[in-house]
Amino acid sequence: EVQLVESGGGLVHPGGSLRLSCAASGFTFSSRWMHWVRQAPGKGLMWVSDIDTDGSTTYYADSVKGRFTISRDNAKNTLFLQMNSLRAEDTAKYYCARDLHWGASDIWGQGTMVTVSS
Amino acid sequence: VMTQTPLSLSVTPGQPASITCKSSQSLLHSDGNTYLCWYLQKPGQSPQLLIYEVSRRFSGVPDRFSGSGSGTDFTLQISRVEAEDVGVYYCMQGRHLPLTFGGGTKVEIK
């Protein structure tokens, strides 16, 4: 079964850090671009970052650039999002998603919740 | 910027529904493709892909869902709404960075 499972979310103080993971299974992980998308409570979807197949090319939303780092370990079929200098406005459910073609994502994880609060 | 209308829609089962999405810039790529897709997020679930490249229905999506449009103006149509179609629909463009979603259209059943 094709599956993405996120982990690593939790409660963190403003200015703190978290590292999210997304374990992929059921497909050739190393051949697909991957995305992180977030959704603040009761709000819409916001693209956060994406990464190419070998990790050499990455892109970020302006609001997270310089604070978040996307990476991947193709040997372990795992996608990561290192989040530093967290702010209250980063509070959201974070989804990893598999790219089908030019941003359209055909497989999504269940999401992991990140809460930034003092 | 992706602007979706309406914000919400209440539809009688069996009736059609239509959602529009307008982009602030053309989504047509020099390769001839237009990178606009549609998602449905059912209550309590992750988003699911319905349509990509304007009108290509994703595998397993019922044929009552169709997409159309070009350039900056796009439409998602549901020919006959069913109870399982409730949720929030989002358009998303993949042509320009950053990738951007519309604000969402909540569809409920009357």
PDB file of C-alpha atoms in Angstrom:
ATOM      1  CA  GLU A   1       0.000   0.000   0.000  1.00  0.00           C
ATOM      2  CA  VAL A   2       1.262   3.454  -0.920  1.00  0.00           C
ATOM      3  CA  GLN A   3       1.529   5.400   2.303  1.00  0.00           C
ATOM      4  CA  LEU A   4       3.019   8.482   3.938  1.00  0.00           C
ATOM      5  CA  VAL A   5       3.198   8.704   7.718  1.00  0.00           C
ATOM      6  CA  GLU A   6       4.263  11.922   9.419  1.00  0.00           C
ATOM      7  CA  SER A   7       5.660  12.182  12.918  1.00  0.00           C
ATOM      8  CA  GLY A   8       7.536  14.603  15.136  1.00  0.00           C
ATOM      9  CA  GLY A   9       4.878  17.183  15.850  1.00  0.00           C
ATOM     10  CA  GLY A  10       4.167  18.541  19.297  1.00  0.00           C
ATOM     11  CA  LEU A  11       4.097  21.577  21.547  1.00  0.00           C
ATOM     12  CA  VAL A  12       7.086  23.906  21.388  1.00  0.00           C
ATOM     13  CA  HIS A  13       7.838  27.356  22.799  1.00  0.00           C
ATOM     14  CA  PRO A  14       8.304  30.327  20.486  1.00  0.00           C
ATOM     15  CA  GLY A  15      11.870  30.347  19.220  1.00  0.00           C
ATOM     16  CA  GLY A  16      12.168  26.596  19.608  1.00  0.00           C
ATOM     17  CA  SER A  17      12.834  23.867  17.080  1.00  0.00           C
ATOM     18  CA  LEU A  18      11.200  20.702  15.844  1.00  0.00           C
ATOM     19  CA  ARG A  19      12.073  18.125  13.231  1.00  0.00           C
ATOM     20  CA  LEU A  20       9.236  16.499  11.352  1.00  0.00           C
ATOM     21  CA  SER A  21       9.614  13.183   9.583  1.00  0.00           C
ATOM     22  CA  CYS A  22       7.558  11.557   6.854  1.00  0.00           C
ATOM     23  CA  ALA A  23       8.041   7.836   6.288  1.00  0.00           C
ATOM     24  CA  ALA A  24       7.167   6.679   2.793  1.00  0.00           C
ATOM     25  CA  SER A  25       6.256   3.161   1.762  1.00  0.00           C
ATOM     26  CA  GLY A  26       4.752   1.304  -1.165  1.00  0.00           C
ATOM     27  CA  PHE A  27       6.450   3.283  -3.922  1.00  0.00           C
ATOM     28  CA  THR A  28       9.902   4.254  -5.196  1.00  0.00           C
ATOM     29  CA  PHE A  29      10.474   7.218  -2.898  1.00  0.00           C
ATOM     30  CA  SER A  30      13.707   8.267  -4.605  1.00  0.00           C
ATOM     31  CA  SER A  31      11.929   8.936  -7.893  1.00  0.00           C
ATOM     32  CA  ARG A  32       9.399  11.500  -6.650  1.00  0.00           C
ATOM     33  CA  TRP A  33       9.493  15.136  -5.687  1.00  0.00           C
ATOM     34  CA  MET A  34       7.979  15.666  -2.252  1.00  0.00           C
ATOM     35  CA  HIS A  35       6.144  18.538  -0.569  1.00  0.00           C
ATOM     36  CA  TRP A  36       5.292  19.843   2.872  1.00  0.00           C
ATOM     37  CA  VAL A  37       1.949  21.622   3.142  1.00  0.00           C
ATOM     38  CA  ARG A  38       0.450  23.044   6.316  1.00  0.00           C
ATOM     39  CA  GLN A  39      -2.994  23.982   7.552  1.00  0.00           C
ATOM     40  CA  ALA A  40      -3.539  26.292  10.513  1.00  0.00           C
ATOM     41  CA  PRO A  41      -6.529  25.375  12.688  1.00  0.00           C
ATOM     42  CA  GLY A  42      -9.736  26.202  10.832  1.00  0.00           C
ATOM     43  CA  LYS A  43      -7.834  27.695   7.904  1.00  0.00           C
ATOM     44  CA  GLY A  44      -6.910  26.749   4.360  1.00  0.00           C
ATOM     45  CA  LEU A  45      -3.920  24.983   2.882  1.00  0.00           C
ATOM     46  CA  MET A  46      -0.512  26.601   2.522  1.00  0.00           C
ATOM     47  CA  TRP A  47       2.416  25.158   0.623  1.00  0.00           C
ATOM     48  CA  VAL A  48       5.584  25.215   2.741  1.00  0.00           C
ATOM     49  CA  SER A  49       8.405  23.602   0.810  1.00  0.00           C
ATOM     50  CA  ASP A  50       9.374  21.007  -1.743  1.00  0.00           C
ATOM     51  CA  ILE A  51      12.420  18.982  -2.703  1.00  0.00           C
ATOM     52  CA  ASP A  52      13.549  17.206  -5.844  1.00  0.00           C
ATOM     53  CA  THR A  53      14.322  13.524  -6.144  1.00  0.00           C
ATOM     54  CA  ASP A  54      17.914  13.578  -4.914  1.00  0.00           C
ATOM     55  CA  GLY A  55      17.610  16.494  -2.510  1.00  0.00           C
ATOM     56  CA  SER A  56      19.751  18.862  -4.543  1.00  0.00           C
ATOM     57  CA  THR A  57      16.966  21.354  -5.270  1.00  0.00           C
ATOM     58  CA  THR A  58      14.677  22.830  -2.650  1.00  0.00           C
ATOM     59  CA  TYR A  59      12.107  25.615  -2.553  1.00  0.00           C
ATOM     60  CA  TYR A  60      10.398  27.414   0.314  1.00  0.00           C
ATOM     61  CA  ALA A  61       7.521  29.732   1.022  1.00  0.00           C
ATOM     62  CA  ASP A  62       8.785  33.198   1.919  1.00  0.00           C
ATOM     63  CA  SER A  63       7.303  32.939   5.405  1.00  0.00           C
ATOM     64  CA  VAL A  64       9.558  29.992   6.316  1.00  0.00           C
ATOM     65  CA  LYS A  65      12.656  30.714   4.233  1.00  0.00           C
ATOM     66  CA  GLY A  66      15.773  30.813   6.388  1.00  0.00           C
ATOM     67  CA  ARG A  67      14.019  29.079   9.287  1.00  0.00           C
ATOM     68  CA  PHE A  68      12.882  25.752   7.813  1.00  0.00           C
ATOM     69  CA  THR A  69      14.990  23.183   5.966  1.00  0.00           C
ATOM     70  CA  ILE A  70      13.588  20.356   3.894  1.00  0.00           C
ATOM     71  CA  SER A  71      15.692  17.260   3.301  1.00  0.00           C
ATOM     72  CA  ARG A  72      15.352  13.601   2.466  1.00  0.00           C
ATOM     73  CA  ASP A  73      17.072  10.290   3.063  1.00  0.00           C
ATOM     74  CA  ASN A  74      16.331   8.106   0.052  1.00  0.00           C
ATOM     75  CA  ALA A  75      18.050   5.121   1.642  1.00  0.00           C
ATOM     76  CA  LYS A  76      15.550   5.283   4.488  1.00  0.00           C
ATOM     77  CA  ASN A  77      12.557   6.450   2.399  1.00  0.00           C
ATOM     78  CA  THR A  78      12.098   9.417   4.696  1.00  0.00           C
ATOM     79  CA  LEU A  79      11.368  13.098   4.185  1.00  0.00           C
ATOM     80  CA  PHE A  80      12.240  15.677   6.833  1.00  0.00           C
ATOM     81  CA  LEU A  81      11.362  19.224   7.771  1.00  0.00           C
ATOM     82  CA  GLN A  82      13.689  20.912  10.239  1.00  0.00           C
ATOM     83  CA  MET A  83      11.875  23.884  11.754  1.00  0.00           C
ATOM     84  CA  ASN A  84      13.853  26.469  13.713  1.00  0.00           C
ATOM     85  CA  SER A  85      12.942  29.824  15.256  1.00  0.00           C
ATOM     86  CA  LEU A  86       9.330  28.744  15.478  1.00  0.00           C
ATOM     87  CA  ARG A  87       6.607  31.371  15.795  1.00  0.00           C
ATOM     88  CA  ALA A  88       3.016  31.247  16.946  1.00  0.00           C
ATOM     89  CA  GLU A  89       1.919  31.620  13.317  1.00  0.00           C
ATOM     90  CA  ASP A  90       3.648  28.330  12.452  1.00  0.00           C
ATOM     91  CA  THR A  91       1.003  26.511  14.490  1.00  0.00           C
ATOM     92  CA  ALA A  92      -0.625  24.113  12.040  1.00  0.00           C
ATOM     93  CA  LYS A  93      -1.077  20.548  10.948  1.00  0.00           C
ATOM     94  CA  TYR A  94       1.814  19.678   8.662  1.00  0.00           C
ATOM     95  CA  TYR A  95       1.237  17.266   5.787  1.00  0.00           C
ATOM     96  CA  CYS A  96       3.786  15.622   3.578  1.00  0.00           C
ATOM     97  CA  ALA A  97       2.627  14.896   0.059  1.00  0.00           C
ATOM     98  CA  ARG A  98       3.953  13.050  -2.970  1.00  0.00           C
ATOM     99  CA  ASP A  99       4.181  15.056  -6.160  1.00  0.00           C
ATOM    100  CA  LEU A 100       2.393  13.643  -9.183  1.00  0.00           C
ATOM    101  CA  HIS A 101       3.232  16.382 -11.623  1.00  0.00           C
ATOM    102  CA  TRP A 102       4.100  20.049 -11.212  1.00  0.00           C
ATOM    103  CA  GLY A 103       2.749  20.503  -7.709  1.00  0.00           C
ATOM    104  CA  ALA A 104      -0.320  18.287  -7.964  1.00  0.00           C
ATOM    105  CA  SER A 105       0.053  15.807  -5.114  1.00  0.00           C
ATOM    106  CA  ASP A 106      -1.581  12.419  -5.344  1.00  0.00           C
ATOM    107  CA  ILE A 107      -0.666  10.926  -1.964  1.00  0.00           C
ATOM    108  CA  TRP A 108      -0.933  12.754   1.371  1.00  0.00           C
ATOM    109  CA  GLY A 109      -0.085  11.716   4.869  1.00  0.00           C
ATOM    110  CA  GLN A 110      -2.478  12.084   7.777  1.00  0.00           C
ATOM    111  CA  GLY A 111      -0.581  15.102   9.070  1.00  0.00           C
ATOM    112  CA  THR A 112       1.228  15.918  12.291  1.00  0.00           C
ATOM    113  CA  MET A 113       0.207  18.818  14.527  1.00  0.00           C
ATOM    114  CA  VAL A 114       2.696  21.502  15.532  1.00  0.00           C
ATOM    115  CA  THR A 115       1.679  23.943  18.244  1.00  0.00           C
ATOM    116  CA  VAL A 116       3.897  26.922  19.027  1.00  0.00           C
ATOM    117  CA  SER A 117       2.895  28.478  22.315  1.00  0.00           C
ATOM    118  CA  SER A 118       4.372  29.713  25.557  1.00  0.00           C
TER     119      SER A 118
ATOM    120  CA  VAL B   1      -2.875  34.911  -5.853  1.00  0.00           C
ATOM    121  CA  MET B   2      -5.620  32.339  -6.364  1.00  0.00           C
ATOM    122  CA  THR B   3      -9.143  33.597  -5.798  1.00  0.00           C
ATOM    123  CA  GLN B   4     -11.913  31.055  -5.389  1.00  0.00           C
ATOM    124  CA  THR B   5     -15.631  31.708  -5.507  1.00  0.00           C
ATOM    125  CA  PRO B   6     -18.005  31.158  -3.931  1.00  0.00           C
ATOM    126  CA  LEU B   7     -16.833  30.788  -0.327  1.00  0.00           C
ATOM    127  CA  SER B   8     -19.579  28.278   0.320  1.00  0.00           C
ATOM    128  CA  LEU B   9     -22.210  26.350  -1.560  1.00  0.00           C
ATOM    129  CA  SER B  10     -25.318  24.503  -0.390  1.00  0.00           C
ATOM    130  CA  VAL B  11     -26.478  21.992  -2.971  1.00  0.00           C
ATOM    131  CA  THR B  12     -29.438  19.653  -3.272  1.00  0.00           C
ATOM    132  CA  PRO B  13     -28.337  16.077  -4.003  1.00  0.00           C
ATOM    133  CA  GLY B  14     -28.492  15.358  -7.714  1.00  0.00           C
ATOM    134  CA  GLN B  15     -28.083  19.005  -8.656  1.00  0.00           C
ATOM    135  CA  PRO B  16     -24.979  20.458 -10.310  1.00  0.00           C
ATOM    136  CA  ALA B  17     -22.392  22.644  -8.625  1.00  0.00           C
ATOM    137  CA  SER B  18     -19.682  24.896  -9.958  1.00  0.00           C
ATOM    138  CA  ILE B  19     -16.635  26.498  -8.344  1.00  0.00           C
ATOM    139  CA  THR B  20     -14.426  29.062 -10.005  1.00  0.00           C
ATOM    140  CA  CYS B  21     -10.782  29.850  -9.444  1.00  0.00           C
ATOM    141  CA  LYS B  22      -9.018  32.898 -10.811  1.00  0.00           C
ATOM    142  CA  SER B  23      -5.282  33.317 -10.875  1.00  0.00           C
ATOM    143  CA  SER B  24      -3.537  36.680 -10.792  1.00  0.00           C
ATOM    144  CA  GLN B  25      -1.193  35.466 -13.529  1.00  0.00           C
ATOM    145  CA  SER B  26      -1.351  33.024 -16.376  1.00  0.00           C
ATOM    146  CA  LEU B  27      -0.743  29.395 -15.458  1.00  0.00           C
ATOM    147  CA  LEU B  28       0.170  28.404 -19.004  1.00  0.00           C
ATOM    148  CA  HIS B  29       3.707  27.041 -19.262  1.00  0.00           C
ATOM    149  CA  SER B  30       5.887  27.270 -22.332  1.00  0.00           C
ATOM    150  CA  ASP B  31       5.599  23.471 -22.598  1.00  0.00           C
ATOM    151  CA  GLY B  32       1.950  23.972 -23.506  1.00  0.00           C
ATOM    152  CA  ASN B  33       0.567  22.632 -20.243  1.00  0.00           C
ATOM    153  CA  THR B  34      -1.368  24.574 -17.637  1.00  0.00           C
ATOM    154  CA  TYR B  35      -0.616  23.638 -14.061  1.00  0.00           C
ATOM    155  CA  LEU B  36      -3.826  24.022 -12.144  1.00  0.00           C
ATOM    156  CA  CYS B  37      -5.295  21.300  -9.968  1.00  0.00           C
ATOM    157  CA  TRP B  38      -8.250  20.757  -7.649  1.00  0.00           C
ATOM    158  CA  TYR B  39      -8.424  19.036  -4.282  1.00  0.00           C
ATOM    159  CA  LEU B  40     -11.233  18.003  -2.003  1.00  0.00           C
ATOM    160  CA  GLN B  41     -10.681  17.906   1.737  1.00  0.00           C
ATOM    161  CA  LYS B  42     -13.456  15.922   3.347  1.00  0.00           C
ATOM    162  CA  PRO B  43     -14.210  16.635   7.018  1.00  0.00           C
ATOM    163  CA  GLY B  44     -11.434  15.344   9.246  1.00  0.00           C
ATOM    164  CA  GLN B  45      -9.392  14.011   6.335  1.00  0.00           C
ATOM    165  CA  SER B  46      -6.308  14.926   4.354  1.00  0.00           C
ATOM    166  CA  PRO B  47      -6.796  16.582   0.970  1.00  0.00           C
ATOM    167  CA  GLN B  48      -7.356  14.299  -2.005  1.00  0.00           C
ATOM    168  CA  LEU B  49      -6.486  15.088  -5.598  1.00  0.00           C
ATOM    169  CA  LEU B  50      -9.426  15.351  -7.979  1.00  0.00           C
ATOM    170  CA  ILE B  51      -8.168  17.086 -11.110  1.00  0.00           C
ATOM    171  CA  TYR B  52      -4.731  18.065 -12.385  1.00  0.00           C
ATOM    172  CA  GLU B  53      -3.551  20.025 -15.425  1.00  0.00           C
ATOM    173  CA  VAL B  54      -6.929  21.788 -15.530  1.00  0.00           C
ATOM    174  CA  SER B  55      -9.022  18.880 -16.759  1.00  0.00           C
ATOM    175  CA  ARG B  56      -7.268  15.579 -16.173  1.00  0.00           C
ATOM    176  CA  ARG B  57      -9.275  13.510 -13.749  1.00  0.00           C
ATOM    177  CA  PHE B  58      -7.095  11.656 -11.255  1.00  0.00           C
ATOM    178  CA  SER B  59      -7.369   7.890 -11.016  1.00  0.00           C
ATOM    179  CA  GLY B  60     -10.537   6.740  -9.266  1.00  0.00           C
ATOM    180  CA  VAL B  61     -12.247  10.144  -9.313  1.00  0.00           C
ATOM    181  CA  PRO B  62     -15.882   9.822 -10.436  1.00  0.00           C
ATOM    182  CA  ASP B  63     -16.669  11.248 -13.866  1.00  0.00           C
ATOM    183  CA  ARG B  64     -19.230  13.630 -12.361  1.00  0.00           C
ATOM    184  CA  PHE B  65     -16.208  15.807 -11.552  1.00  0.00           C
ATOM    185  CA  SER B  66     -14.788  17.837 -14.423  1.00  0.00           C
ATOM    186  CA  GLY B  67     -12.384  20.725 -14.778  1.00  0.00           C
ATOM    187  CA  SER B  68     -12.094  23.384 -17.420  1.00  0.00           C
ATOM    188  CA  GLY B  69     -10.498  26.724 -18.133  1.00  0.00           C
ATOM    189  CA  SER B  70      -7.354  28.291 -19.457  1.00  0.00           C
ATOM    190  CA  GLY B  71      -4.854  31.002 -18.702  1.00  0.00           C
ATOM    191  CA  THR B  72      -6.147  32.595 -15.528  1.00  0.00           C
ATOM    192  CA  ASP B  73      -9.743  31.385 -15.204  1.00  0.00           C
ATOM    193  CA  PHE B  74     -10.744  27.896 -14.185  1.00  0.00           C
ATOM    194  CA  THR B  75     -13.849  25.992 -13.137  1.00  0.00           C
ATOM    195  CA  LEU B  76     -14.555  22.775 -11.281  1.00  0.00           C
ATOM    196  CA  GLN B  77     -17.957  21.314 -12.029  1.00  0.00           C
ATOM    197  CA  ILE B  78     -19.831  18.553 -10.290  1.00  0.00           C
ATOM    198  CA  SER B  79     -22.573  17.338 -12.592  1.00  0.00           C
ATOM    199  CA  ARG B  80     -24.714  15.731  -9.887  1.00  0.00           C
ATOM    200  CA  VAL B  81     -23.703  16.336  -6.297  1.00  0.00           C
ATOM    201  CA  GLU B  82     -23.785  13.373  -3.949  1.00  0.00           C
ATOM    202  CA  ALA B  83     -23.678  13.309  -0.158  1.00  0.00           C
ATOM    203  CA  GLU B  84     -20.073  12.064  -0.200  1.00  0.00           C
ATOM    204  CA  ASP B  85     -18.965  15.221  -2.043  1.00  0.00           C
ATOM    205  CA  VAL B  86     -19.222  17.430   1.056  1.00  0.00           C
ATOM    206  CA  GLY B  87     -16.073  19.154   2.192  1.00  0.00           C
ATOM    207  CA  VAL B  88     -13.809  22.000   1.185  1.00  0.00           C
ATOM    208  CA  TYR B  89     -12.576  22.282  -2.378  1.00  0.00           C
ATOM    209  CA  TYR B  90      -9.264  23.974  -3.133  1.00  0.00           C
ATOM    210  CA  CYS B  91      -7.677  24.973  -6.396  1.00  0.00           C
ATOM    211  CA  MET B  92      -3.887  25.103  -6.512  1.00  0.00           C
ATOM    212  CA  GLN B  93      -1.428  26.384  -9.072  1.00  0.00           C
ATOM    213  CA  GLY B  94       1.902  24.694  -9.706  1.00  0.00           C
ATOM    214  CA  ARG B  95       3.167  26.999 -12.455  1.00  0.00           C
ATOM    215  CA  HIS B  96       4.841  29.655 -10.330  1.00  0.00           C
ATOM    216  CA  LEU B  97       6.735  29.644  -7.057  1.00  0.00           C
ATOM    217  CA  PRO B  98       5.492  29.742  -4.425  1.00  0.00           C
ATOM    218  CA  LEU B  99       2.850  27.151  -5.109  1.00  0.00           C
ATOM    219  CA  THR B 100      -0.428  28.675  -4.006  1.00  0.00           C
ATOM    220  CA  PHE B 101      -3.865  27.457  -3.043  1.00  0.00           C
ATOM    221  CA  GLY B 102      -7.170  29.184  -3.371  1.00  0.00           C
ATOM    222  CA  GLY B 103      -8.950  30.041  -0.151  1.00  0.00           C
ATOM    223  CA  GLY B 104     -11.333  27.116  -0.410  1.00  0.00           C
ATOM    224  CA  THR B 105     -15.020  26.573  -1.135  1.00  0.00           C
ATOM    225  CA  LYS B 106     -17.085  24.734   1.427  1.00  0.00           C
ATOM    226  CA  VAL B 107     -19.714  22.502  -0.125  1.00  0.00           C
ATOM    227  CA  GLU B 108     -22.581  21.222   1.970  1.00  0.00           C
ATOM    228  CA  ILE B 109     -25.713  19.274   1.185  1.00  0.00           C
ATOM    229  CA  LYS B 110     -29.138  20.842   1.611  1.00  0.00           C
TER     230      LYS B 110
END
